[in-house]
mmCIF file of C-alpha atoms in Angstrom:
data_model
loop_
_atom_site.group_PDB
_atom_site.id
_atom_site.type_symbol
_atom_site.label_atom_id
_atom_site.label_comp_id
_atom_site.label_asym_id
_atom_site.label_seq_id
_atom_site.Cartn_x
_atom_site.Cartn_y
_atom_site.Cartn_z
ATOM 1 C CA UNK A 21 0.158 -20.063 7.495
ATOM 2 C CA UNK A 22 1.736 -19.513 3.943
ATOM 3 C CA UNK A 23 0.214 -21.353 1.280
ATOM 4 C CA UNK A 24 3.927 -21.772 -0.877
ATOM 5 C CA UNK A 25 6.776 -23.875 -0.192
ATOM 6 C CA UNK A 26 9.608 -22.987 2.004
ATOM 7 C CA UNK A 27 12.798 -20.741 0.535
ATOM 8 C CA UNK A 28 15.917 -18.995 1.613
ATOM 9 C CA UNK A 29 16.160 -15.517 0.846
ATOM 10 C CA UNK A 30 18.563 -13.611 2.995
ATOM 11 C CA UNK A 31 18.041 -15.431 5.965
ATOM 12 C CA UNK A 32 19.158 -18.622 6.601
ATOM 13 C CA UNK A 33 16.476 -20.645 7.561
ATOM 14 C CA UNK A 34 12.504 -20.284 7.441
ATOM 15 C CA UNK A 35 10.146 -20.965 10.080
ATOM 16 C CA UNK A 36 8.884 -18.846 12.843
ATOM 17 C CA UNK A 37 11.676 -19.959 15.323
ATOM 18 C CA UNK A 38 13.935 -19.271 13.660
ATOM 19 C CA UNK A 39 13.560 -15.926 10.878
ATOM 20 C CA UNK A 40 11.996 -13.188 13.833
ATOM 21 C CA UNK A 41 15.473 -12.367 14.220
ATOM 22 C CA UNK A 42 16.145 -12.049 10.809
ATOM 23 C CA UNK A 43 16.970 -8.825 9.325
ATOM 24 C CA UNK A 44 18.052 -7.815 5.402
ATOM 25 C CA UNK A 45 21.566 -7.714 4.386
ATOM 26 C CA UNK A 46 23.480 -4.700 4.320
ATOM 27 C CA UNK A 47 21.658 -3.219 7.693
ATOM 28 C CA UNK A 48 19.052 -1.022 8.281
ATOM 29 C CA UNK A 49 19.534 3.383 9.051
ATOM 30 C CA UNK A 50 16.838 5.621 10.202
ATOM 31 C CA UNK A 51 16.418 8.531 7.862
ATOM 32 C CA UNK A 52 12.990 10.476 9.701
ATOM 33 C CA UNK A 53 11.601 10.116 13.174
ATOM 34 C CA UNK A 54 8.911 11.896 15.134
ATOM 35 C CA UNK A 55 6.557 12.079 12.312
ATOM 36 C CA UNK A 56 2.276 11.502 12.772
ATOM 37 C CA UNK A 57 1.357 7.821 11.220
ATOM 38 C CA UNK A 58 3.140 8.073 7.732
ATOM 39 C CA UNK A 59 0.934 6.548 4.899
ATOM 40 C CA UNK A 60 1.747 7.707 1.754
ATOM 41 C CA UNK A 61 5.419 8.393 0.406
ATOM 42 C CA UNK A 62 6.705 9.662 -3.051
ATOM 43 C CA UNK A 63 9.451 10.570 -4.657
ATOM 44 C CA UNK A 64 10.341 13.663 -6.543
ATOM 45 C CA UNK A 65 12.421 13.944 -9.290
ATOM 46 C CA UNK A 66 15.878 15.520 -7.301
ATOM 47 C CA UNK A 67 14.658 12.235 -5.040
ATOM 48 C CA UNK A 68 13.971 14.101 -1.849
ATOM 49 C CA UNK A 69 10.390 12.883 -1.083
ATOM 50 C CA UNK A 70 7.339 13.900 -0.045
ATOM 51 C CA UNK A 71 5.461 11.870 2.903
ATOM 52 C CA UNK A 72 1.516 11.880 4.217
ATOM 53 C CA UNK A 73 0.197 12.283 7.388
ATOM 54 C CA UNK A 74 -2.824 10.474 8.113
ATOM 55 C CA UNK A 75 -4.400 12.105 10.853
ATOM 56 C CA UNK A 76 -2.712 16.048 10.681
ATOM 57 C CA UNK A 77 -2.860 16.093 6.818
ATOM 58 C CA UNK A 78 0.268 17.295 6.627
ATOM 59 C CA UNK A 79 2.742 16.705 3.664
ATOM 60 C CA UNK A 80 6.575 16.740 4.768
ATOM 61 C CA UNK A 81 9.359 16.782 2.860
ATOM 62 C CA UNK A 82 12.516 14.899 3.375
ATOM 63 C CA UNK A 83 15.460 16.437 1.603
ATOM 64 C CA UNK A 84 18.325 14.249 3.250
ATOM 65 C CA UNK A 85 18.309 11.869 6.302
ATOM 66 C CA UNK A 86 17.099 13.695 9.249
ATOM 67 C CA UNK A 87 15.701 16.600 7.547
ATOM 68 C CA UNK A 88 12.190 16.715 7.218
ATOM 69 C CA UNK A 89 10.255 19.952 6.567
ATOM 70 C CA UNK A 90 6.435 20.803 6.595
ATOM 71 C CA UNK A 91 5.515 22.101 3.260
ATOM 72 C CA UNK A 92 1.628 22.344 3.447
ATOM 73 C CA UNK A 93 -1.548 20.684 4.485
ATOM 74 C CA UNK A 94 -4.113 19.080 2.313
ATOM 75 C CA UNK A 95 -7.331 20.764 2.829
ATOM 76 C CA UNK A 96 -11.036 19.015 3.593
ATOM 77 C CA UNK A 97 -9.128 16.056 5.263
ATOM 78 C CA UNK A 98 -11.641 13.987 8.248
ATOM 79 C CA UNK A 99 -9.580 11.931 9.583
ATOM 80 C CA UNK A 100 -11.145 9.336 11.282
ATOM 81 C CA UNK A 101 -10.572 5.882 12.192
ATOM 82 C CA UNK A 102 -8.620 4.174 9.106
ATOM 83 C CA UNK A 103 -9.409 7.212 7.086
ATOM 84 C CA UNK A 104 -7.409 10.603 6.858
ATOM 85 C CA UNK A 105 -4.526 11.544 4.619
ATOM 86 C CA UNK A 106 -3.363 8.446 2.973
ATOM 87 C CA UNK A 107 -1.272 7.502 -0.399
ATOM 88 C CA UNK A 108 0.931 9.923 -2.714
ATOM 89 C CA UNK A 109 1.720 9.617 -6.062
ATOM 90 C CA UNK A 110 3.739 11.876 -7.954
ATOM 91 C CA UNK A 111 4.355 12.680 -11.548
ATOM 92 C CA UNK A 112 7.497 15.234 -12.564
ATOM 93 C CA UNK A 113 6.285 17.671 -9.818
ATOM 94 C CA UNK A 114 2.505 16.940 -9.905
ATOM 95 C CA UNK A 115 1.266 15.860 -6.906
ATOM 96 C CA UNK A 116 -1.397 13.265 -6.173
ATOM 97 C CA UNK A 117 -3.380 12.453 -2.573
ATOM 98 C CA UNK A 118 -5.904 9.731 -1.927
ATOM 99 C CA UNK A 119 -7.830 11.629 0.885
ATOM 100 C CA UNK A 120 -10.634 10.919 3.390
ATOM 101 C CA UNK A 121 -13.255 13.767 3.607
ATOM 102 C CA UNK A 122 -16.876 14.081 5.487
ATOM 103 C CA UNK A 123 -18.684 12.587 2.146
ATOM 104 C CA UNK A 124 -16.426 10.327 0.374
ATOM 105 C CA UNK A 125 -12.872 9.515 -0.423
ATOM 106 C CA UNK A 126 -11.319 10.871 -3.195
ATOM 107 C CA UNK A 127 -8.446 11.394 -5.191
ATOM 108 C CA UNK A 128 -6.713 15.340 -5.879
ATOM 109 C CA UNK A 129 -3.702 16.426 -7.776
ATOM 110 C CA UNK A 130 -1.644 18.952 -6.414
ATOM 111 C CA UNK A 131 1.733 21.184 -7.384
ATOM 112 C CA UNK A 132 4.402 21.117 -5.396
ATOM 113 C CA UNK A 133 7.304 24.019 -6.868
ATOM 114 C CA UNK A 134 9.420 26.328 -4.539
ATOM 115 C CA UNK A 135 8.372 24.048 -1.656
ATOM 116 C CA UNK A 136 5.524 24.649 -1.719
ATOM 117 C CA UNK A 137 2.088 22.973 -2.445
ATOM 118 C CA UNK A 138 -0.519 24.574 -4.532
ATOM 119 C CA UNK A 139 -4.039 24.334 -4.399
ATOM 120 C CA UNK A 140 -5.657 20.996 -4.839
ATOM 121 C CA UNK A 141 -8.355 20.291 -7.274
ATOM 122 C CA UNK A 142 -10.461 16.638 -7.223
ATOM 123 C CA UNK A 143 -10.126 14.205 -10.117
ATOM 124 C CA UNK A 144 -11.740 11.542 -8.878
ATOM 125 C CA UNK A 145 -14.827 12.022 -6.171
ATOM 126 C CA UNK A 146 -17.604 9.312 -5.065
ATOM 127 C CA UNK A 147 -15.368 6.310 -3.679
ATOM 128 C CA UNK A 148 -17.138 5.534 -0.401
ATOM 129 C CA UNK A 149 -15.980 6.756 2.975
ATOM 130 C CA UNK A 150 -15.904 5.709 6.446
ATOM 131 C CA UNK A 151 -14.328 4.412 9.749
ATOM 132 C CA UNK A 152 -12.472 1.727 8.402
ATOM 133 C CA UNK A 153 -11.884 -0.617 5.331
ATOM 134 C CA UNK A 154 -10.586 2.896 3.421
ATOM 135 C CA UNK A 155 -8.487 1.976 1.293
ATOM 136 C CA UNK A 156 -5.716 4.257 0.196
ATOM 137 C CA UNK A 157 -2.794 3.440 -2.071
ATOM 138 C CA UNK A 158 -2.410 5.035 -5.340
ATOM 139 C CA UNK A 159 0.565 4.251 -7.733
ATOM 140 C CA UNK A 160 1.473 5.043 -11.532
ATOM 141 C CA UNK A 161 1.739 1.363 -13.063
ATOM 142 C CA UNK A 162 4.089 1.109 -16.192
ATOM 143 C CA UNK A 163 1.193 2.309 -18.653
ATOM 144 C CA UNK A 164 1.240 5.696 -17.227
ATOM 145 C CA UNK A 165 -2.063 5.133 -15.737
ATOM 146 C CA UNK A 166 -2.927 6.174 -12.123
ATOM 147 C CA UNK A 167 -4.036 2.715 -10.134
ATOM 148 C CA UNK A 168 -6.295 3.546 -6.757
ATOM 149 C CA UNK A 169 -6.860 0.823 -4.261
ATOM 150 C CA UNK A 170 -10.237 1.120 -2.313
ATOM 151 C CA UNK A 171 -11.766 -0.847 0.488
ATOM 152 C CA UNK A 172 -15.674 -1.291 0.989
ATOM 153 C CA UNK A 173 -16.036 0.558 4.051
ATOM 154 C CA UNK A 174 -17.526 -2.477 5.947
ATOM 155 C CA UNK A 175 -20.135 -3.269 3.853
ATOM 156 C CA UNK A 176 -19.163 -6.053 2.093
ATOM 157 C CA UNK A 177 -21.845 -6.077 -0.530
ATOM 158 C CA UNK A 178 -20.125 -2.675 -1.752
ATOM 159 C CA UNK A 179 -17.174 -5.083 -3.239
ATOM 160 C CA UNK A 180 -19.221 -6.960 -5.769
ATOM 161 C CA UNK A 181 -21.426 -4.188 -6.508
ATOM 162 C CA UNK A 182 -20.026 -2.883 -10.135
ATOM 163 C CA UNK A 183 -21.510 0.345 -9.759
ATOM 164 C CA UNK A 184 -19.991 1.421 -6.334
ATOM 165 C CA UNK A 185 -16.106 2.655 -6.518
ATOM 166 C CA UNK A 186 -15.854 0.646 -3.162
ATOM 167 C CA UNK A 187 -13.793 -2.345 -2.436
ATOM 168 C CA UNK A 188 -12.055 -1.819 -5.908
ATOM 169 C CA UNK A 189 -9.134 -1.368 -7.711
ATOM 170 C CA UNK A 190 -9.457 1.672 -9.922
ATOM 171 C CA UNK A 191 -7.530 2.483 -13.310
ATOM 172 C CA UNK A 192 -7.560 5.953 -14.661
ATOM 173 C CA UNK A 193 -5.686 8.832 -16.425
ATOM 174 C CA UNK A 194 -3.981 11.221 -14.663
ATOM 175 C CA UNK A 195 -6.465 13.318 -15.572
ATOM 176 C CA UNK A 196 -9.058 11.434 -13.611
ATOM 177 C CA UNK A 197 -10.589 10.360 -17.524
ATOM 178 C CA UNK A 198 -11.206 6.961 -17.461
ATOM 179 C CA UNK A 199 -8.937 5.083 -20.183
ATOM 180 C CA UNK A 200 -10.300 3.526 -23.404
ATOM 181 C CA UNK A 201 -9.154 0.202 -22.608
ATOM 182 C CA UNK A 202 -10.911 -0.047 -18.980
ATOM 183 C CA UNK A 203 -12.483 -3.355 -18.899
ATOM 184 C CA UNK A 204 -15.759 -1.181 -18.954
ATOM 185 C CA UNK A 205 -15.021 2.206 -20.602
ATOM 186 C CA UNK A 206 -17.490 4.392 -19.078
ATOM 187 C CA UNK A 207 -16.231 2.947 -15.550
ATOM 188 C CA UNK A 208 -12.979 3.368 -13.315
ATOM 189 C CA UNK A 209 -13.056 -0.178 -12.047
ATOM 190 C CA UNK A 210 -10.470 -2.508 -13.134
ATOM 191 C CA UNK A 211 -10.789 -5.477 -10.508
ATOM 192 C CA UNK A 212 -13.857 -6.011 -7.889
ATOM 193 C CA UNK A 213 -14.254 -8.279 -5.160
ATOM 194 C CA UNK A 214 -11.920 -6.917 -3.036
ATOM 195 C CA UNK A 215 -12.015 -6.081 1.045
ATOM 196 C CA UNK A 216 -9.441 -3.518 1.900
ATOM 197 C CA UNK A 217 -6.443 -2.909 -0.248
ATOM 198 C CA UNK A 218 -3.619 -0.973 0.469
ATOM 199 C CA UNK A 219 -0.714 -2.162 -1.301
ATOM 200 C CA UNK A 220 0.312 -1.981 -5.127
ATOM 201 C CA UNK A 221 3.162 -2.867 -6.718
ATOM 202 C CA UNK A 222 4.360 -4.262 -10.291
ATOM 203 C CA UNK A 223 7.101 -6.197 -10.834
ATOM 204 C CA UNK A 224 10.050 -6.110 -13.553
ATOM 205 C CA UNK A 225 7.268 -8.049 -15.931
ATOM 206 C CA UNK A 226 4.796 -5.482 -15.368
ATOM 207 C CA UNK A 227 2.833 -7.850 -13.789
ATOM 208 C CA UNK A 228 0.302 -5.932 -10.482
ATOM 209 C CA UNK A 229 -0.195 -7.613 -7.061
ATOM 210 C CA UNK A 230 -2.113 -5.839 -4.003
ATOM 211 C CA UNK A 231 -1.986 -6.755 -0.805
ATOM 212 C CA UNK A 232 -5.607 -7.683 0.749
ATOM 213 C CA UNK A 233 -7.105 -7.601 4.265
ATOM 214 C CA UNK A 234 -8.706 -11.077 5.331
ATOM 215 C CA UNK A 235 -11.263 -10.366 8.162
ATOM 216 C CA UNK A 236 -10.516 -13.692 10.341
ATOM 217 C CA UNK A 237 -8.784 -16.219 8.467
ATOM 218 C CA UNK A 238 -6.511 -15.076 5.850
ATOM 219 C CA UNK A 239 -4.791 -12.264 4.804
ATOM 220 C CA UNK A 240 -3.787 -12.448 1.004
ATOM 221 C CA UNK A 241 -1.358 -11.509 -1.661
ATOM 222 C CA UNK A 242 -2.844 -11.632 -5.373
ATOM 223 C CA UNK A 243 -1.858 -10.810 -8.794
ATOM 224 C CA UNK A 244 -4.161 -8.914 -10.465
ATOM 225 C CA UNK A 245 -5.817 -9.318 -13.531
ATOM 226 C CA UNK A 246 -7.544 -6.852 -16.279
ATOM 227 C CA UNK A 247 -11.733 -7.184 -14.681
ATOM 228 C CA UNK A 248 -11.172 -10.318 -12.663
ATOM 229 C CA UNK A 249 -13.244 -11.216 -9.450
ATOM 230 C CA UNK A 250 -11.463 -11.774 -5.867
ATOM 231 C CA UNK A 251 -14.372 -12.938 -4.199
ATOM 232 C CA UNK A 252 -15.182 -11.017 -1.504
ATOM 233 C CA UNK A 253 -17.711 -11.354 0.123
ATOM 234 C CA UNK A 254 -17.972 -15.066 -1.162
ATOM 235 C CA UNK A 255 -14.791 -15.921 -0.411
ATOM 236 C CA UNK A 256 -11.908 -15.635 1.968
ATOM 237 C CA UNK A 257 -8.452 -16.213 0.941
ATOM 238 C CA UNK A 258 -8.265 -20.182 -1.366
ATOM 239 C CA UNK A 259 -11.826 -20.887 -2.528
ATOM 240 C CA UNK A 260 -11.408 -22.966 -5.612
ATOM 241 C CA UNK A 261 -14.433 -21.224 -6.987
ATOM 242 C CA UNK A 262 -14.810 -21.102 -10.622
ATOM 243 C CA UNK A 263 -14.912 -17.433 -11.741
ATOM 244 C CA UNK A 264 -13.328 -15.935 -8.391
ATOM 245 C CA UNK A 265 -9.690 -15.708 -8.248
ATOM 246 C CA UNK A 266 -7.672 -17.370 -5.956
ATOM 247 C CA UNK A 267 -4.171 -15.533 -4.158
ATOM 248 C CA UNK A 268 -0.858 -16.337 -4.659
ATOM 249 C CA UNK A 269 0.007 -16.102 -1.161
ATOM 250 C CA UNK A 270 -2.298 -16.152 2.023
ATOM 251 C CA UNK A 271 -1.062 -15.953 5.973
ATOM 252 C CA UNK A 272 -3.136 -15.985 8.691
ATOM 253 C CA UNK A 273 -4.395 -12.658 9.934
ATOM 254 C CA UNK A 274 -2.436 -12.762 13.213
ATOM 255 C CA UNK A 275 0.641 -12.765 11.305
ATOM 256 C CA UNK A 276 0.220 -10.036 8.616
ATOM 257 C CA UNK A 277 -2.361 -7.744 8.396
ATOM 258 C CA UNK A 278 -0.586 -6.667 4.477
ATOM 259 C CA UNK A 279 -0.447 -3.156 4.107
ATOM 260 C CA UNK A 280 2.508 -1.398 1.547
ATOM 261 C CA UNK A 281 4.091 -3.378 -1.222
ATOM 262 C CA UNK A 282 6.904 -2.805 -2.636
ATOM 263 C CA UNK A 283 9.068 -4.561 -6.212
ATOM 264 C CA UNK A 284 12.834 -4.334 -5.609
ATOM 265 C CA UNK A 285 15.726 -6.223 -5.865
ATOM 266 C CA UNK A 286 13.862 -9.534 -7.697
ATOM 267 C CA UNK A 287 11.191 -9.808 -4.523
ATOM 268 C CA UNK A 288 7.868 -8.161 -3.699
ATOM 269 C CA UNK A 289 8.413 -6.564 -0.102
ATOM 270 C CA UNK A 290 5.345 -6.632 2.210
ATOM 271 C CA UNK A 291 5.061 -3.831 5.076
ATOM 272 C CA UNK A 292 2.665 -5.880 8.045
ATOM 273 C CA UNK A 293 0.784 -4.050 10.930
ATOM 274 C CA UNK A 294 -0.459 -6.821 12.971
ATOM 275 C CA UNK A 295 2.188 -8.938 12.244
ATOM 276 C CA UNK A 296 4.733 -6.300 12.690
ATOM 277 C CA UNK A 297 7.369 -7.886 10.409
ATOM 278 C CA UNK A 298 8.589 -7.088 6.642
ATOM 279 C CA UNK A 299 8.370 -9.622 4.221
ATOM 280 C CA UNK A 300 10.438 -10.718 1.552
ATOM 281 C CA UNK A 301 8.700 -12.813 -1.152
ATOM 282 C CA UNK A 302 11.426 -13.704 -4.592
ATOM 283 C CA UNK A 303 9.566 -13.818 -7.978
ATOM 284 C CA UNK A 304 10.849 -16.306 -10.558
ATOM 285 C CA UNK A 305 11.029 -14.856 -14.144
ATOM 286 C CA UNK A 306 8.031 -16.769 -14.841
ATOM 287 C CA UNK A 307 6.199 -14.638 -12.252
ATOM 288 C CA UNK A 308 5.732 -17.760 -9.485
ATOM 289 C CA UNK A 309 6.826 -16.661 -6.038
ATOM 290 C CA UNK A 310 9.493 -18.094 -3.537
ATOM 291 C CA UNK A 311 8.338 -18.497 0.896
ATOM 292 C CA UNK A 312 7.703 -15.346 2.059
ATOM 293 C CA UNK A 313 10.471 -14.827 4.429
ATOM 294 C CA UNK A 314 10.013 -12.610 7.699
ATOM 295 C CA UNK A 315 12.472 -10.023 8.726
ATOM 296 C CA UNK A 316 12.878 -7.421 11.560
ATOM 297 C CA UNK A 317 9.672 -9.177 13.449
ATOM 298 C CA UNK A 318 8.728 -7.199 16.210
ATOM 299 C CA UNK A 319 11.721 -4.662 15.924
ATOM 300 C CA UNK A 320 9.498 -1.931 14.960
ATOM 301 C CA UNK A 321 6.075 -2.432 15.629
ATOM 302 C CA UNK A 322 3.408 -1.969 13.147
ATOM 303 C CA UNK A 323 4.850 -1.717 9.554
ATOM 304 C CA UNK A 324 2.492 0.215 6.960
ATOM 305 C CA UNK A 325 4.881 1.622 3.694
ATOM 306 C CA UNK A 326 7.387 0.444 2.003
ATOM 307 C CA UNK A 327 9.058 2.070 -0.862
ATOM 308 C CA UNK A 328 11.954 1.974 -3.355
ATOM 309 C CA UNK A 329 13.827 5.023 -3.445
ATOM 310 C CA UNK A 330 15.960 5.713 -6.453
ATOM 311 C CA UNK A 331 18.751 5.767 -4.747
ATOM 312 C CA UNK A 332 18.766 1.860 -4.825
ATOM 313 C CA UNK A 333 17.748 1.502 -1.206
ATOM 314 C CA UNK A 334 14.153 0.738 0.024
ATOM 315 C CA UNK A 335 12.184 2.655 2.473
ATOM 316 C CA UNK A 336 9.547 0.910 4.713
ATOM 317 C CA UNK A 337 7.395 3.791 7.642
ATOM 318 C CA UNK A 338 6.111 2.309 10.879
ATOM 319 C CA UNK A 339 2.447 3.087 11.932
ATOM 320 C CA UNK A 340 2.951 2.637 16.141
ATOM 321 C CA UNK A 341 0.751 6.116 16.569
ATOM 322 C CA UNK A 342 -2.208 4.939 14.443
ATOM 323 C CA UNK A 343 -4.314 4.408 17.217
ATOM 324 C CA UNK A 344 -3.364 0.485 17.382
ATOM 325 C CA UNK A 345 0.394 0.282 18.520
ATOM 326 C CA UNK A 346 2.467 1.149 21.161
ATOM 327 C CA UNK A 347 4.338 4.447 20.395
ATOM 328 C CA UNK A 348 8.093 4.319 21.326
ATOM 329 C CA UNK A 349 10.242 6.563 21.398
ATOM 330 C CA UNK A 350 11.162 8.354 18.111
ATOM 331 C CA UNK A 351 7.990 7.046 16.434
ATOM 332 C CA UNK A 352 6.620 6.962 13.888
ATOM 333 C CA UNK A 353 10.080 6.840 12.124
ATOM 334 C CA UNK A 354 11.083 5.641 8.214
ATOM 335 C CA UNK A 355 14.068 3.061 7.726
ATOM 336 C CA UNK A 356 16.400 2.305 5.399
ATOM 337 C CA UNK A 357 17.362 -0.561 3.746
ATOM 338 C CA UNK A 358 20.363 -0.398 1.926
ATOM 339 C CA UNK A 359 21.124 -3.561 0.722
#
C-alpha cells in the first residue's frame, strides 16, 4: 500500500489493474546488455559513463549505446551476498567507489584519465561489513559534499548506535574530512536510524530523500533531515513517535523493495527489485509528493539504478543476475528513457 492519495502522471489511471502495463512517454532503448549486476553508475564530464560491477569489481565504460569497455578492476573487493562493488560517484575525472572488503566497507577515490583507472586510495574505512543490509549509494548533494548511504548489516542495534558508521547516512568532504557543519563535527553521521539504504537523490529545492528497506511490512521513502532519527529498530515505516521521523511514502515490501533514486523531470524516480517496477512519484514546489505511479512492472525484472544522464534522458540498470532473479537473455542490461 501507498500511504498518499491517488495521481496521474503519465499513465492514465492508478491502481494495480490497471498501471503494470504502463510505461513512460517517449519509449524506452537499450543502451548496454550482458553486463554482471550493475550497481553503481556515473557520469563523466564528455558524458560517457562509468558503471560498477558488484560481484567481478569491474568498472566499464560506456562511450555510446552498445559500447561498453572494461577499463579496470577495483582492488580488495569480497563480494559476498549484498556486498561487492557497489555505488560511483564522480567529480571532473575523480573517481569514487563504495566497496565491500573482508573487514569493512569503505569508501576510495580513484583517477580515471586515458581510460584508464589509477590506483585507489581509502577515504573513508570502518563502516561495517557483511552478507547483507550493505548499503552502498554514494552521491555529491548540491553542497559539494560526498553523501554515503549505509545499512546495519543485520544488526539492528548498529542503526541507533551513534558511534557505529552502520545503518547511516554519512556526510563528508571529498576528502573523506568530515565538514564543520556535521550535526556532530568530529563524526560522519548526518541521519541514524536507518535499515538499509541505497538510494539518494535531491530534488530541484535541494531537498534529500533515500529510499529505505522495510524488513516485513513497509518499505519507505523519506526526506531527510540535518541529524534526525528514522527509527529503526523502533519503528517500521508510520510510527507517530515523537522524536522519530515518519516517511513520506511507504509500500508494502512485496511491491518495492526501493533501491536507486533518481530527481528528473519534476518527479523522484524509484528503481524496485522485488517489486520489479519503476516508479514515478511528482513533487509539488512545496516539496509534497503526488501517487507513486508504477511503470514497466514486470518488463524487466529486478530494477536496482536509476540515473539522469545529461543528455536529458534517464537511465535505470536491472539486477536479474544478483543471485535473486531470473536472468534472461541479454541481462543484466541498462535502459533508456528518453522522454
Amino acid at each position: 500500500m501507498v500511504a498518499v492519495a491517488c495521481s496521474v502522471m503519465l499513465v492514465i489511471a492508478c491502481g494495480n489493474d490497471v498501471e503494470s502495463r504502463g510505461e513512460p512517454a517517449g519509449g524506452l532503448a537499450e543502451i548496454a546488455t550482458n553486463l554482471d549486476v550493475p550497481w553503481g553508475i556515473a557520469f563523466l564530464p564528455d558524458g560517457s559513463a562509468l558503471i560498477a560491477e558488484r560481484d567481478s569489481a569491474a568498472i566499464k565504460h560506456l562511450t555510446a549505446p552498445g559500447v561498453v569497455q572494461d577499463v579496470g578492476s577495483v582492488a580488495g573487493v569480497a563480494a559476498r551476498g549484498e556486498g561487492g562493488l557497489l555505488g560511483l560517484a564522480t567529480a571532473g575525472s575523480t573517481v569514487y567507489a563504495y566497496l565491500t572488503t573482508g573487514e569493512d566497507n569503505r569508501v576510495v577515490q580513484m583517477r580515471f584519465d586515458d581510460g584508464t583507472l589509477s590506483a585507489q586510495s581509502p577515504i573513508l574505512t570502518g563502516i561495517p561489513a557483511g552478507s547483507r543490509h550493505d548499503g552502498g549509494r554514494i552521491a555529491f548533494g548540491p553542497d559539494g559534499k560526498l553523501y554515503v548511504a549505509t545499512g546495519e548489516v543485520g544488526d539492528p542495534q548498529l542503526a541507533q548506535d551513534r558511534a557505529s558508521l552502520g545503518g547511516k547516512i554519512l556526510r563528508i568532504n571529498p576528502d573523506g574530512s568530515v565538514p564543520e557543519d556535521n550535526p556532530d563535527p568530529a563524526s560522519p553521521v548526518w541521519s541514524y536510524g536507518h535499515r538499509n539504504i541505497q538510494g539518494l537523490a535531491w530534488d530541484s529545492a535541494g531537498r534529500l530523500w533515500a529510499t529505505e528497506y522495510g524488513a516485513n511490512r513497509a518499505d519507505e521513502l523519506n526526506l531527510i533531515q540535518s541529524g534526525a532519527n528514522y527509527g529503526w529498530p523502533m519503528a517500521e515505516g508510520r510510527a507517530g513517535t515523537e522524536g522519530l521521523e515518519d516517511p513520506v511514502i511507504e509500500w508494502g515490501t512485496d511491491e518495492a523493495s526501493p533501491s536507486g533514486l533518481a530527481y528528473f523531470g519534476g518527479s523522484l524516480w524509484v528503481a524496485a527489485l522485488r517489486g520489479e517496477r519503476l516508479f514515478q512519484i511528482p513533487v509539488a514546489g512545496d516539496g509534497s509528493l503526488g501517487a507513486p505511479v508504477p511503470l514497466v512492472v514486470g518488463r524487466y525484472g529486478r530494477l536496482r539504478t536509476v540515473v539522469p544522464a545529461p543528455d536529458g534522458t534517464l537511465w535505470f540498470s536491472t539486477s536479474n543476475r544478483d543471485g535473486r532473479g531470473s536472468a534472461r537473455a541479454g541481462d543484466d542490461r541498462i535502459l533508456q528513457f528518453r522522454p
